[in-house]
Amino acid sequence: MNSAVSESVAVVPHEILQLTDVRVRFPVSNDWLGRPRGYAHALNGIDLQVRAGETLGIVGESGCGKSTLAQVLMGLVAPSSGALSWANGNKGQGSSNVQIVFQDPQSSLNPRLPIWRIITEPLYARGMRSREQMRDIASKVAAQVGIRPEYLDRFAHQFSGGQRQRIAIARALSSDPDIIVLDEPTSALDISVQAQILNLLAELQRARNLTYILISHNVSVVRHMSDRVAVMYLGQIVELGSAAQVLDQPRHPYTRLLFEAVPRLGVPLRAEQVAAPTELPGNRNLPQGCFFRERCSLSTDGCQQPQALETGVRCHVQQ
Ligand SMILES: Nc1ncnc2c1ncn2[C@@H]1O[C@H](COP(=O)(O)OP(=O)(O)OP(=O)(O)O)[C@@H](O)[C@H]1O
Ligand code: SF4
Ligand SMILES: [Mg+2]
């Protein structure tokens, strides 16, 4: 019994990153003095913990802020307000190591570099210069993703799409990052290759206790990979919970709309398939109260108040 207790204690994942009320706005269309005429409000108060070793799925329509969130994590976009705090003591954004695997390995791999250089790019960016050390790491990581070390001097175009995505995964792994963002990691690949890449990602995660943030429109990919799922709408998280809870028993009216609009599993979610009465509202002027109010069939008294993400759902009706 004791061992069961200590086991369950041991598997409680620890938090590696906390985002607190993170907001990002981008200036749009400057006037003749260079002053912004307005702002695109891309992230509007993100509160989120990332836990070591988990896969956190992020879903939501095009333009809801998924890539902006990824860029904030990578330190490429500074929050306009709010804070990132890393458990390793680094306070600011960009002070920890977050790598990304993009959708299209064709365009994300430099065609002029041999793949050992591509794989070790993050190490080079962090100051490593020893060719021998870099080749050594590249060959080990390549082997882990199923690329033969004798191919290290080849160029990206000499590989198939699936192999190129393996090289992109090797690049994301080589610097031993705190978090790997997977931004639609299989949607540009042939169906036959997608499962192999997902299995590889799952195996690597098990072997190295990797932490993934998975951005995907594909419900079956999210279900297959994720421990927890966050649903984003207009730069906010509207629902957050275990994958089973969010995908099988969605509570927020937006999550229901999003998943009900998917005719069957495996079909990608696209904004145009979400049969809502209106489009995703513009993010120049944010709505008052609940952001989903003008599309929500359950809208009632109290919805004109801002909603909090208490108990994992940003809706006072569905608490
Ligand atoms: N550099 C930028 N300058 C101005 N606006 C931006 C910039 N980057 C993003 N935005 C705006 O921020 C909002 C969120 O964009 P983001 O790319 O994060 O969405 P997304 O959820 O990743 O969409 P998709 O599913 O299409 O990739 C959009 O309104 C977008 O136009
Ligand atoms: S708070 Fe009101 S408008 Fe917003 S999702 Fe809930 S019921 Fe709909
Ligand atoms: Mg995006």
PDB file of N, CA and C in Angstrom, residues 96-136:
ATOM      1  N   SER A  96      14.299  30.471 -20.708  1.00  0.00           N
ATOM      2  CA  SER A  96      14.454  29.029 -20.739  1.00  0.00           C
ATOM      3  C   SER A  96      14.458  28.577 -22.194  1.00  0.00           C
ATOM      4  N   ASN A  97      14.647  27.288 -22.385  1.00  0.00           N
ATOM      5  CA  ASN A  97      14.842  26.784 -23.743  1.00  0.00           C
ATOM      6  C   ASN A  97      13.555  26.128 -24.253  1.00  0.00           C
ATOM      7  N   VAL A  98      12.904  26.791 -25.191  1.00  0.00           N
ATOM      8  CA  VAL A  98      11.695  26.242 -25.815  1.00  0.00           C
ATOM      9  C   VAL A  98      11.979  26.081 -27.298  1.00  0.00           C
ATOM     10  N   GLN A  99      11.800  24.885 -27.816  1.00  0.00           N
ATOM     11  CA  GLN A  99      12.022  24.620 -29.235  1.00  0.00           C
ATOM     12  C   GLN A  99      10.687  24.318 -29.906  1.00  0.00           C
ATOM     13  N   ILE A 100      10.679  24.397 -31.228  1.00  0.00           N
ATOM     14  CA  ILE A 100       9.409  24.200 -31.942  1.00  0.00           C
ATOM     15  C   ILE A 100       9.602  23.284 -33.143  1.00  0.00           C
ATOM     16  N   VAL A 101       8.605  22.474 -33.404  1.00  0.00           N
ATOM     17  CA  VAL A 101       8.531  21.700 -34.648  1.00  0.00           C
ATOM     18  C   VAL A 101       7.374  22.286 -35.448  1.00  0.00           C
ATOM     19  N   PHE A 102       7.683  22.807 -36.622  1.00  0.00           N
ATOM     20  CA  PHE A 102       6.658  23.452 -37.437  1.00  0.00           C
ATOM     21  C   PHE A 102       5.918  22.432 -38.295  1.00  0.00           C
ATOM     22  N   GLN A 103       4.823  22.913 -38.854  1.00  0.00           N
ATOM     23  CA  GLN A 103       3.972  22.091 -39.694  1.00  0.00           C
ATOM     24  C   GLN A 103       4.711  21.552 -40.919  1.00  0.00           C
ATOM     25  N   ASP A 104       5.452  22.439 -41.576  1.00  0.00           N
ATOM     26  CA  ASP A 104       5.979  22.083 -42.883  1.00  0.00           C
ATOM     27  C   ASP A 104       7.502  21.970 -42.857  1.00  0.00           C
ATOM     28  N   PRO A 105       8.021  20.738 -42.800  1.00  0.00           N
ATOM     29  CA  PRO A 105       9.474  20.580 -42.710  1.00  0.00           C
ATOM     30  C   PRO A 105      10.184  21.041 -43.985  1.00  0.00           C
ATOM     31  N   GLN A 106       9.421  21.163 -45.075  1.00  0.00           N
ATOM     32  CA  GLN A 106       9.992  21.641 -46.330  1.00  0.00           C
ATOM     33  C   GLN A 106      10.552  23.053 -46.157  1.00  0.00           C
ATOM     34  N   SER A 107       9.741  23.925 -45.556  1.00  0.00           N
ATOM     35  CA  SER A 107      10.159  25.320 -45.459  1.00  0.00           C
ATOM     36  C   SER A 107      10.898  25.620 -44.156  1.00  0.00           C
ATOM     37  N   SER A 108      10.840  24.709 -43.170  1.00  0.00           N
ATOM     38  CA  SER A 108      11.473  25.052 -41.893  1.00  0.00           C
ATOM     39  C   SER A 108      12.920  24.572 -41.798  1.00  0.00           C
ATOM     40  N   LEU A 109      13.391  23.817 -42.800  1.00  0.00           N
ATOM     41  CA  LEU A 109      14.787  23.360 -42.771  1.00  0.00           C
ATOM     42  C   LEU A 109      15.598  24.126 -43.811  1.00  0.00           C
ATOM     43  N   ASN A 110      16.711  24.693 -43.386  1.00  0.00           N
ATOM     44  CA  ASN A 110      17.562  25.468 -44.290  1.00  0.00           C
ATOM     45  C   ASN A 110      18.125  24.559 -45.391  1.00  0.00           C
ATOM     46  N   PRO A 111      17.822  24.882 -46.672  1.00  0.00           N
ATOM     47  CA  PRO A 111      18.253  23.979 -47.760  1.00  0.00           C
ATOM     48  C   PRO A 111      19.765  23.993 -47.997  1.00  0.00           C
ATOM     49  N   ARG A 112      20.458  24.990 -47.462  1.00  0.00           N
ATOM     50  CA  ARG A 112      21.892  25.115 -47.744  1.00  0.00           C
ATOM     51  C   ARG A 112      22.779  24.465 -46.692  1.00  0.00           C
ATOM     52  N   LEU A 113      22.167  23.967 -45.602  1.00  0.00           N
ATOM     53  CA  LEU A 113      22.992  23.375 -44.547  1.00  0.00           C
ATOM     54  C   LEU A 113      22.863  21.853 -44.552  1.00  0.00           C
ATOM     55  N   PRO A 114      23.993  21.151 -44.335  1.00  0.00           N
ATOM     56  CA  PRO A 114      23.883  19.703 -44.137  1.00  0.00           C
ATOM     57  C   PRO A 114      23.082  19.450 -42.858  1.00  0.00           C
ATOM     58  N   ILE A 115      22.473  18.276 -42.784  1.00  0.00           N
ATOM     59  CA  ILE A 115      21.516  18.111 -41.677  1.00  0.00           C
ATOM     60  C   ILE A 115      22.182  18.079 -40.307  1.00  0.00           C
ATOM     61  N   TRP A 116      23.470  17.755 -40.244  1.00  0.00           N
ATOM     62  CA  TRP A 116      24.081  17.810 -38.901  1.00  0.00           C
ATOM     63  C   TRP A 116      24.107  19.235 -38.387  1.00  0.00           C
ATOM     64  N   ARG A 117      24.232  20.196 -39.325  1.00  0.00           N
ATOM     65  CA  ARG A 117      24.188  21.607 -38.912  1.00  0.00           C
ATOM     66  C   ARG A 117      22.765  22.020 -38.549  1.00  0.00           C
ATOM     67  N   ILE A 118      21.808  21.532 -39.309  1.00  0.00           N
ATOM     68  CA  ILE A 118      20.404  21.863 -38.993  1.00  0.00           C
ATOM     69  C   ILE A 118      20.041  21.333 -37.608  1.00  0.00           C
ATOM     70  N   ILE A 119      20.414  20.083 -37.368  1.00  0.00           N
ATOM     71  CA  ILE A 119      20.032  19.451 -36.094  1.00  0.00           C
ATOM     72  C   ILE A 119      20.655  20.189 -34.916  1.00  0.00           C
ATOM     73  N   THR A 120      21.845  20.730 -35.117  1.00  0.00           N
ATOM     74  CA  THR A 120      22.539  21.377 -33.993  1.00  0.00           C
ATOM     75  C   THR A 120      22.384  22.898 -33.992  1.00  0.00           C
ATOM     76  N   GLU A 121      21.523  23.423 -34.853  1.00  0.00           N
ATOM     77  CA  GLU A 121      21.291  24.879 -34.865  1.00  0.00           C
ATOM     78  C   GLU A 121      21.029  25.466 -33.469  1.00  0.00           C
ATOM     79  N   PRO A 122      20.139  24.843 -32.671  1.00  0.00           N
ATOM     80  CA  PRO A 122      19.876  25.428 -31.337  1.00  0.00           C
ATOM     81  C   PRO A 122      21.112  25.436 -30.446  1.00  0.00           C
ATOM     82  N   LEU A 123      21.992  24.462 -30.636  1.00  0.00           N
ATOM     83  CA  LEU A 123      23.221  24.435 -29.832  1.00  0.00           C
ATOM     84  C   LEU A 123      24.157  25.547 -30.292  1.00  0.00           C
ATOM     85  N   TYR A 124      24.240  25.730 -31.612  1.00  0.00           N
ATOM     86  CA  TYR A 124      25.047  26.813 -32.178  1.00  0.00           C
ATOM     87  C   TYR A 124      24.539  28.156 -31.657  1.00  0.00           C
ATOM     88  N   ALA A 125      23.192  28.296 -31.667  1.00  0.00           N
ATOM     89  CA  ALA A 125      22.592  29.549 -31.192  1.00  0.00           C
ATOM     90  C   ALA A 125      22.913  29.792 -29.726  1.00  0.00           C
ATOM     91  N   ARG A 126      23.165  28.723 -28.993  1.00  0.00           N
ATOM     92  CA  ARG A 126      23.488  28.872 -27.573  1.00  0.00           C
ATOM     93  C   ARG A 126      24.991  28.879 -27.341  1.00  0.00           C
ATOM     94  N   GLY A 127      25.766  29.011 -28.408  1.00  0.00           N
ATOM     95  CA  GLY A 127      27.203  29.270 -28.242  1.00  0.00           C
ATOM     96  C   GLY A 127      28.128  28.110 -28.522  1.00  0.00           C
ATOM     97  N   MET A 128      27.594  26.924 -28.822  1.00  0.00           N
ATOM     98  CA  MET A 128      28.489  25.795 -29.088  1.00  0.00           C
ATOM     99  C   MET A 128      29.191  25.998 -30.428  1.00  0.00           C
ATOM    100  N   ARG A 129      30.486  25.774 -30.481  1.00  0.00           N
ATOM    101  CA  ARG A 129      31.230  25.969 -31.732  1.00  0.00           C
ATOM    102  C   ARG A 129      32.040  24.739 -32.137  1.00  0.00           C
ATOM    103  N   SER A 130      32.195  23.774 -31.234  1.00  0.00           N
ATOM    104  CA  SER A 130      33.026  22.622 -31.568  1.00  0.00           C
ATOM    105  C   SER A 130      32.327  21.733 -32.589  1.00  0.00           C
ATOM    106  N   ARG A 131      32.924  21.664 -33.780  1.00  0.00           N
ATOM    107  CA  ARG A 131      32.362  20.868 -34.861  1.00  0.00           C
ATOM    108  C   ARG A 131      32.234  19.399 -34.455  1.00  0.00           C
ATOM    109  N   GLU A 132      33.257  18.947 -33.766  1.00  0.00           N
ATOM    110  CA  GLU A 132      33.290  17.536 -33.356  1.00  0.00           C
ATOM    111  C   GLU A 132      32.153  17.234 -32.375  1.00  0.00           C
ATOM    112  N   GLN A 133      31.991  18.124 -31.396  1.00  0.00           N
ATOM    113  CA  GLN A 133      30.945  17.948 -30.395  1.00  0.00           C
ATOM    114  C   GLN A 133      29.549  18.013 -31.047  1.00  0.00           C
ATOM    115  N   MET A 134      29.402  18.971 -31.985  1.00  0.00           N
ATOM    116  CA  MET A 134      28.112  19.122 -32.647  1.00  0.00           C
ATOM    117  C   MET A 134      27.778  17.899 -33.495  1.00  0.00           C
ATOM    118  N   ARG A 135      28.764  17.406 -34.222  1.00  0.00           N
ATOM    119  CA  ARG A 135      28.526  16.209 -35.059  1.00  0.00           C
ATOM    120  C   ARG A 135      28.193  14.999 -34.199  1.00  0.00           C
ATOM    121  N   ASP A 136      28.865  14.929 -33.078  1.00  0.00           N
ATOM    122  CA  ASP A 136      28.644  13.820 -32.169  1.00  0.00           C
ATOM    123  C   ASP A 136      27.203  13.837 -31.642  1.00  0.00           C
TER     124      ASP A 136
END
